[in-house]
CSV table of C-alpha atoms and ligand atoms in Angstrom, one decimal:
chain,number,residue,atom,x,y,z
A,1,UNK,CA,14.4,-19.0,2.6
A,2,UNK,CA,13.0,-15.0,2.9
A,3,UNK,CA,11.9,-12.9,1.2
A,4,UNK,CA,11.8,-8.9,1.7
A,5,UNK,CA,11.1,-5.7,0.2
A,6,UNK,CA,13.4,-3.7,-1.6
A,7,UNK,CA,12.8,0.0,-3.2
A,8,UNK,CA,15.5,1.7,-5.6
A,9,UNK,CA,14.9,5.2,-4.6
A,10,UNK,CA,13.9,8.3,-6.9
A,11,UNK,CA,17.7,9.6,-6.5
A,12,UNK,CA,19.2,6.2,-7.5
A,13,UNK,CA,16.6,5.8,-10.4
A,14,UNK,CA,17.8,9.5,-11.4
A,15,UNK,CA,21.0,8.6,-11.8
A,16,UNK,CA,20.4,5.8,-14.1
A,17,UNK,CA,22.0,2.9,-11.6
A,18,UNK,CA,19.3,0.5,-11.3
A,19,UNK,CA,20.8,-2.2,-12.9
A,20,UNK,CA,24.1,-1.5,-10.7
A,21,UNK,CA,22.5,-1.8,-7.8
A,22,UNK,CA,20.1,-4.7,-9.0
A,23,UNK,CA,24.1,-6.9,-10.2
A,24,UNK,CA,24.5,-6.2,-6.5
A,25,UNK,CA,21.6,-8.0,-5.2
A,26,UNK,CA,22.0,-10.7,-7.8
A,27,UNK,CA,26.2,-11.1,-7.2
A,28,UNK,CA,25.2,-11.9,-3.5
A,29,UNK,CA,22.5,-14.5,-3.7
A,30,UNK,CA,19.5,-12.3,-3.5
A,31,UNK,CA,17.0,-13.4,-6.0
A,32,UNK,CA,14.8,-11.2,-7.9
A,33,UNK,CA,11.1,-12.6,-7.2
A,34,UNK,CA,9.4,-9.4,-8.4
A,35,UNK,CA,9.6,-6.5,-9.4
A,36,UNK,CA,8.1,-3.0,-10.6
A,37,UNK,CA,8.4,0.7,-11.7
A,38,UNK,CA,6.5,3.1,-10.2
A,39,UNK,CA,5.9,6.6,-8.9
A,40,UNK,CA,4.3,6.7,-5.4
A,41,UNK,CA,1.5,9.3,-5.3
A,42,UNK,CA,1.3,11.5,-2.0
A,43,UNK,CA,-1.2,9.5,-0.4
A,44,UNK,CA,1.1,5.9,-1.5
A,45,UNK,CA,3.9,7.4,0.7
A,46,UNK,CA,2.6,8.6,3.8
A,47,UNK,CA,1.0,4.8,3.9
A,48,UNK,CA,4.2,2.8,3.2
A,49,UNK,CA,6.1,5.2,6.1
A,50,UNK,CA,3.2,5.4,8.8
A,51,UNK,CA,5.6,4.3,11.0
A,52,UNK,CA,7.6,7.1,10.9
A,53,UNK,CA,4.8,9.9,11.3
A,54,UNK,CA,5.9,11.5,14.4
A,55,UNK,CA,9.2,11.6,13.3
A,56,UNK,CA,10.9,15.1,12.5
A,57,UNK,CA,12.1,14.1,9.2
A,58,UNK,CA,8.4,12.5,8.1
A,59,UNK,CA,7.3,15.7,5.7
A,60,UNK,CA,10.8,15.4,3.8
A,61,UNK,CA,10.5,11.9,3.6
A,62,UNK,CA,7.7,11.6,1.8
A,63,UNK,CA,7.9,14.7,-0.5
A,64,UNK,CA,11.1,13.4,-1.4
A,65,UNK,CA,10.0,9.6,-2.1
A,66,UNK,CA,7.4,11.0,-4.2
A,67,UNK,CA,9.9,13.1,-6.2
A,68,UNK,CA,10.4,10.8,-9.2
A,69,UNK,CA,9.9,7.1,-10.3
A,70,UNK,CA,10.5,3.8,-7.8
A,71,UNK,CA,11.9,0.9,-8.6
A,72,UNK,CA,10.1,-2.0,-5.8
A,73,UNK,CA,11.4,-5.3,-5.8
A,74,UNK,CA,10.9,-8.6,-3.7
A,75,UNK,CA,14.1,-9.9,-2.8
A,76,UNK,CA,14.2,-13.8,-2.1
A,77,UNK,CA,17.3,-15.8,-0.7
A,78,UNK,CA,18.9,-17.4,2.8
A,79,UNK,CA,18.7,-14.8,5.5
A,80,UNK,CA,17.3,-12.1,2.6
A,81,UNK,CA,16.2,-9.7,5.6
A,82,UNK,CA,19.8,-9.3,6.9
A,83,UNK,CA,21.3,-9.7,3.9
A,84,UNK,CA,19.6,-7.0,2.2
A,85,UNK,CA,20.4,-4.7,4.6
A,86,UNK,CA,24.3,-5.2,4.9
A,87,UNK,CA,24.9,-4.8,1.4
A,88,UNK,CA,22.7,-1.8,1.3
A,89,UNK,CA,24.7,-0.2,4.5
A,90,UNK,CA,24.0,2.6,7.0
A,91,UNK,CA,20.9,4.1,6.8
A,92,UNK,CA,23.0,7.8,6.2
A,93,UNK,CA,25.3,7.2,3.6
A,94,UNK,CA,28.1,8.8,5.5
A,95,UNK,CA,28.2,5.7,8.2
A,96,UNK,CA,27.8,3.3,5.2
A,97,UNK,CA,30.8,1.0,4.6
A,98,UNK,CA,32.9,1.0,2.3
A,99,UNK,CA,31.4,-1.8,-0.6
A,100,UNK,CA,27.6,-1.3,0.4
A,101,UNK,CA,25.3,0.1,-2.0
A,102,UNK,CA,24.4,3.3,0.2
A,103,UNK,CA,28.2,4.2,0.6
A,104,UNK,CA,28.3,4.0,-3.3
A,105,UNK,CA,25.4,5.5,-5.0
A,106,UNK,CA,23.5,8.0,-1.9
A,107,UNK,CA,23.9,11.3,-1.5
A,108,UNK,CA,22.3,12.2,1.7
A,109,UNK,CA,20.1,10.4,5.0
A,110,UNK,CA,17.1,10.8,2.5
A,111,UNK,CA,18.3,10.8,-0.9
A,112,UNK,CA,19.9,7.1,-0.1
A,113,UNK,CA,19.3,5.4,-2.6
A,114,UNK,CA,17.6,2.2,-1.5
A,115,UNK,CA,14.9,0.8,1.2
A,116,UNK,CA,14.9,-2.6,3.0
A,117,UNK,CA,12.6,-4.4,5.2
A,118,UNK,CA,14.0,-4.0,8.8
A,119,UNK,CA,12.1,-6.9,10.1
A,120,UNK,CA,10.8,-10.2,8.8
A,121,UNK,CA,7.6,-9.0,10.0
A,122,UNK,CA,7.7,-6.2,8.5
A,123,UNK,CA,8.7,-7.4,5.3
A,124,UNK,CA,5.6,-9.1,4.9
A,125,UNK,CA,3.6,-5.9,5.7
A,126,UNK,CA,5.7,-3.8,3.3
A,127,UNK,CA,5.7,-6.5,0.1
A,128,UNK,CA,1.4,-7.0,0.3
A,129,UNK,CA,1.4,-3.4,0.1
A,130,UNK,CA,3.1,-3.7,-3.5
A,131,UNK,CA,2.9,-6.8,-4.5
A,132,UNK,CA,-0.3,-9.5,-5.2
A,133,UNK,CA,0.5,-13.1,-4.3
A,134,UNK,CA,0.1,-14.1,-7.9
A,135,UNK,CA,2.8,-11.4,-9.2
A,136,UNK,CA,5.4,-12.9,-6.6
A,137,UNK,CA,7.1,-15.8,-8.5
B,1,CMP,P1,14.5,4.0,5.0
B,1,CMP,O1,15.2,2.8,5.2
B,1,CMP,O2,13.7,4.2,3.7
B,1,CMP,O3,13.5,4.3,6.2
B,1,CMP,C1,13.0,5.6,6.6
B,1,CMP,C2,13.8,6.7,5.9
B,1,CMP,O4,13.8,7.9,6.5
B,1,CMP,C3,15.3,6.3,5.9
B,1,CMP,O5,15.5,5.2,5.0
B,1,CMP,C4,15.9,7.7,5.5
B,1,CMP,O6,16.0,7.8,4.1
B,1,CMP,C5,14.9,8.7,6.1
B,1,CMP,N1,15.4,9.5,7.2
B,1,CMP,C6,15.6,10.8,7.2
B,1,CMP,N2,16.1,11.2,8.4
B,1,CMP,C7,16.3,10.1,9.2
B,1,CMP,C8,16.8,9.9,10.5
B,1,CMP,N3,17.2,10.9,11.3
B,1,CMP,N4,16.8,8.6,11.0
B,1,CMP,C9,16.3,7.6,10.2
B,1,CMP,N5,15.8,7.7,8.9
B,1,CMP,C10,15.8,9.0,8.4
């Protein structure tokens, strides 16, 4: 069993498909062990995506992320980390295949709808930075 994070992005809580994309997680064996709605402040963002700093596309990154309510989950289920990440597909929507929640509901490499731990390791990191032990259940 493993858990990892999840975040329903300001684009996909925009267009009013967080449930759609939540029936996806849920139809595959993912279950939902917590779960908030938020909006990340400027500070919040830059935080959750250090490791992307250097990057080019850092500054869009986080203005967009900080663009409108998040939805964060805590996925929990057999092989949750690799699970997660097939049904949510390429990281730019235009690679993502056909089924996967990216190929359905993102727009572009940033608006794209959802995050997902890349690592089990990192899925730790990322859910203590949302979540307290006792909310996780
Ligand atoms: P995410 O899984 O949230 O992790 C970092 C995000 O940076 C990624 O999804 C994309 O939304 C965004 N991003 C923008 N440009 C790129 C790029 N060239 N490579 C990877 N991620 C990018």
């Amino acid at each position: 069993m493993q858990q990892t994070l999840s975040i329903i992005k300001p684009d996909a809580v925009k267009k009013n498909v967080i449930g759609k994309i939540i029936d996806r997680f849920e139809s595959n064996g993912l279950r939902i062990a917590a779960m908030k709605k938020l909006q990340l402040s400027h500070n919040d963002a830059e935080k959750f995506y250090a490791v992307h700093a250097e990057r080019p596309f850092f500054k869009d990154l986080v203005e967009f992320m900080i663009s409108g309510p998040v939805v964060v989950m805590v996925l929990e289920g057999e092989n949750a980390v690799a699970k997660n990440r097939e049904l949510m597909g390429a990281t730019n929507p235009k690679e993502a295949a056909e089924g996967t929640i990216r190929r359905d509901f993102a727009d572009s490499i940033d608006a794209n709808a959802v995050h997902g731990s890349d690592s089990l390791e990192n899925a730790k990191i990322e859910i203590s930075f949302f979540f307290a032990e006792r909310e996780i259940v």
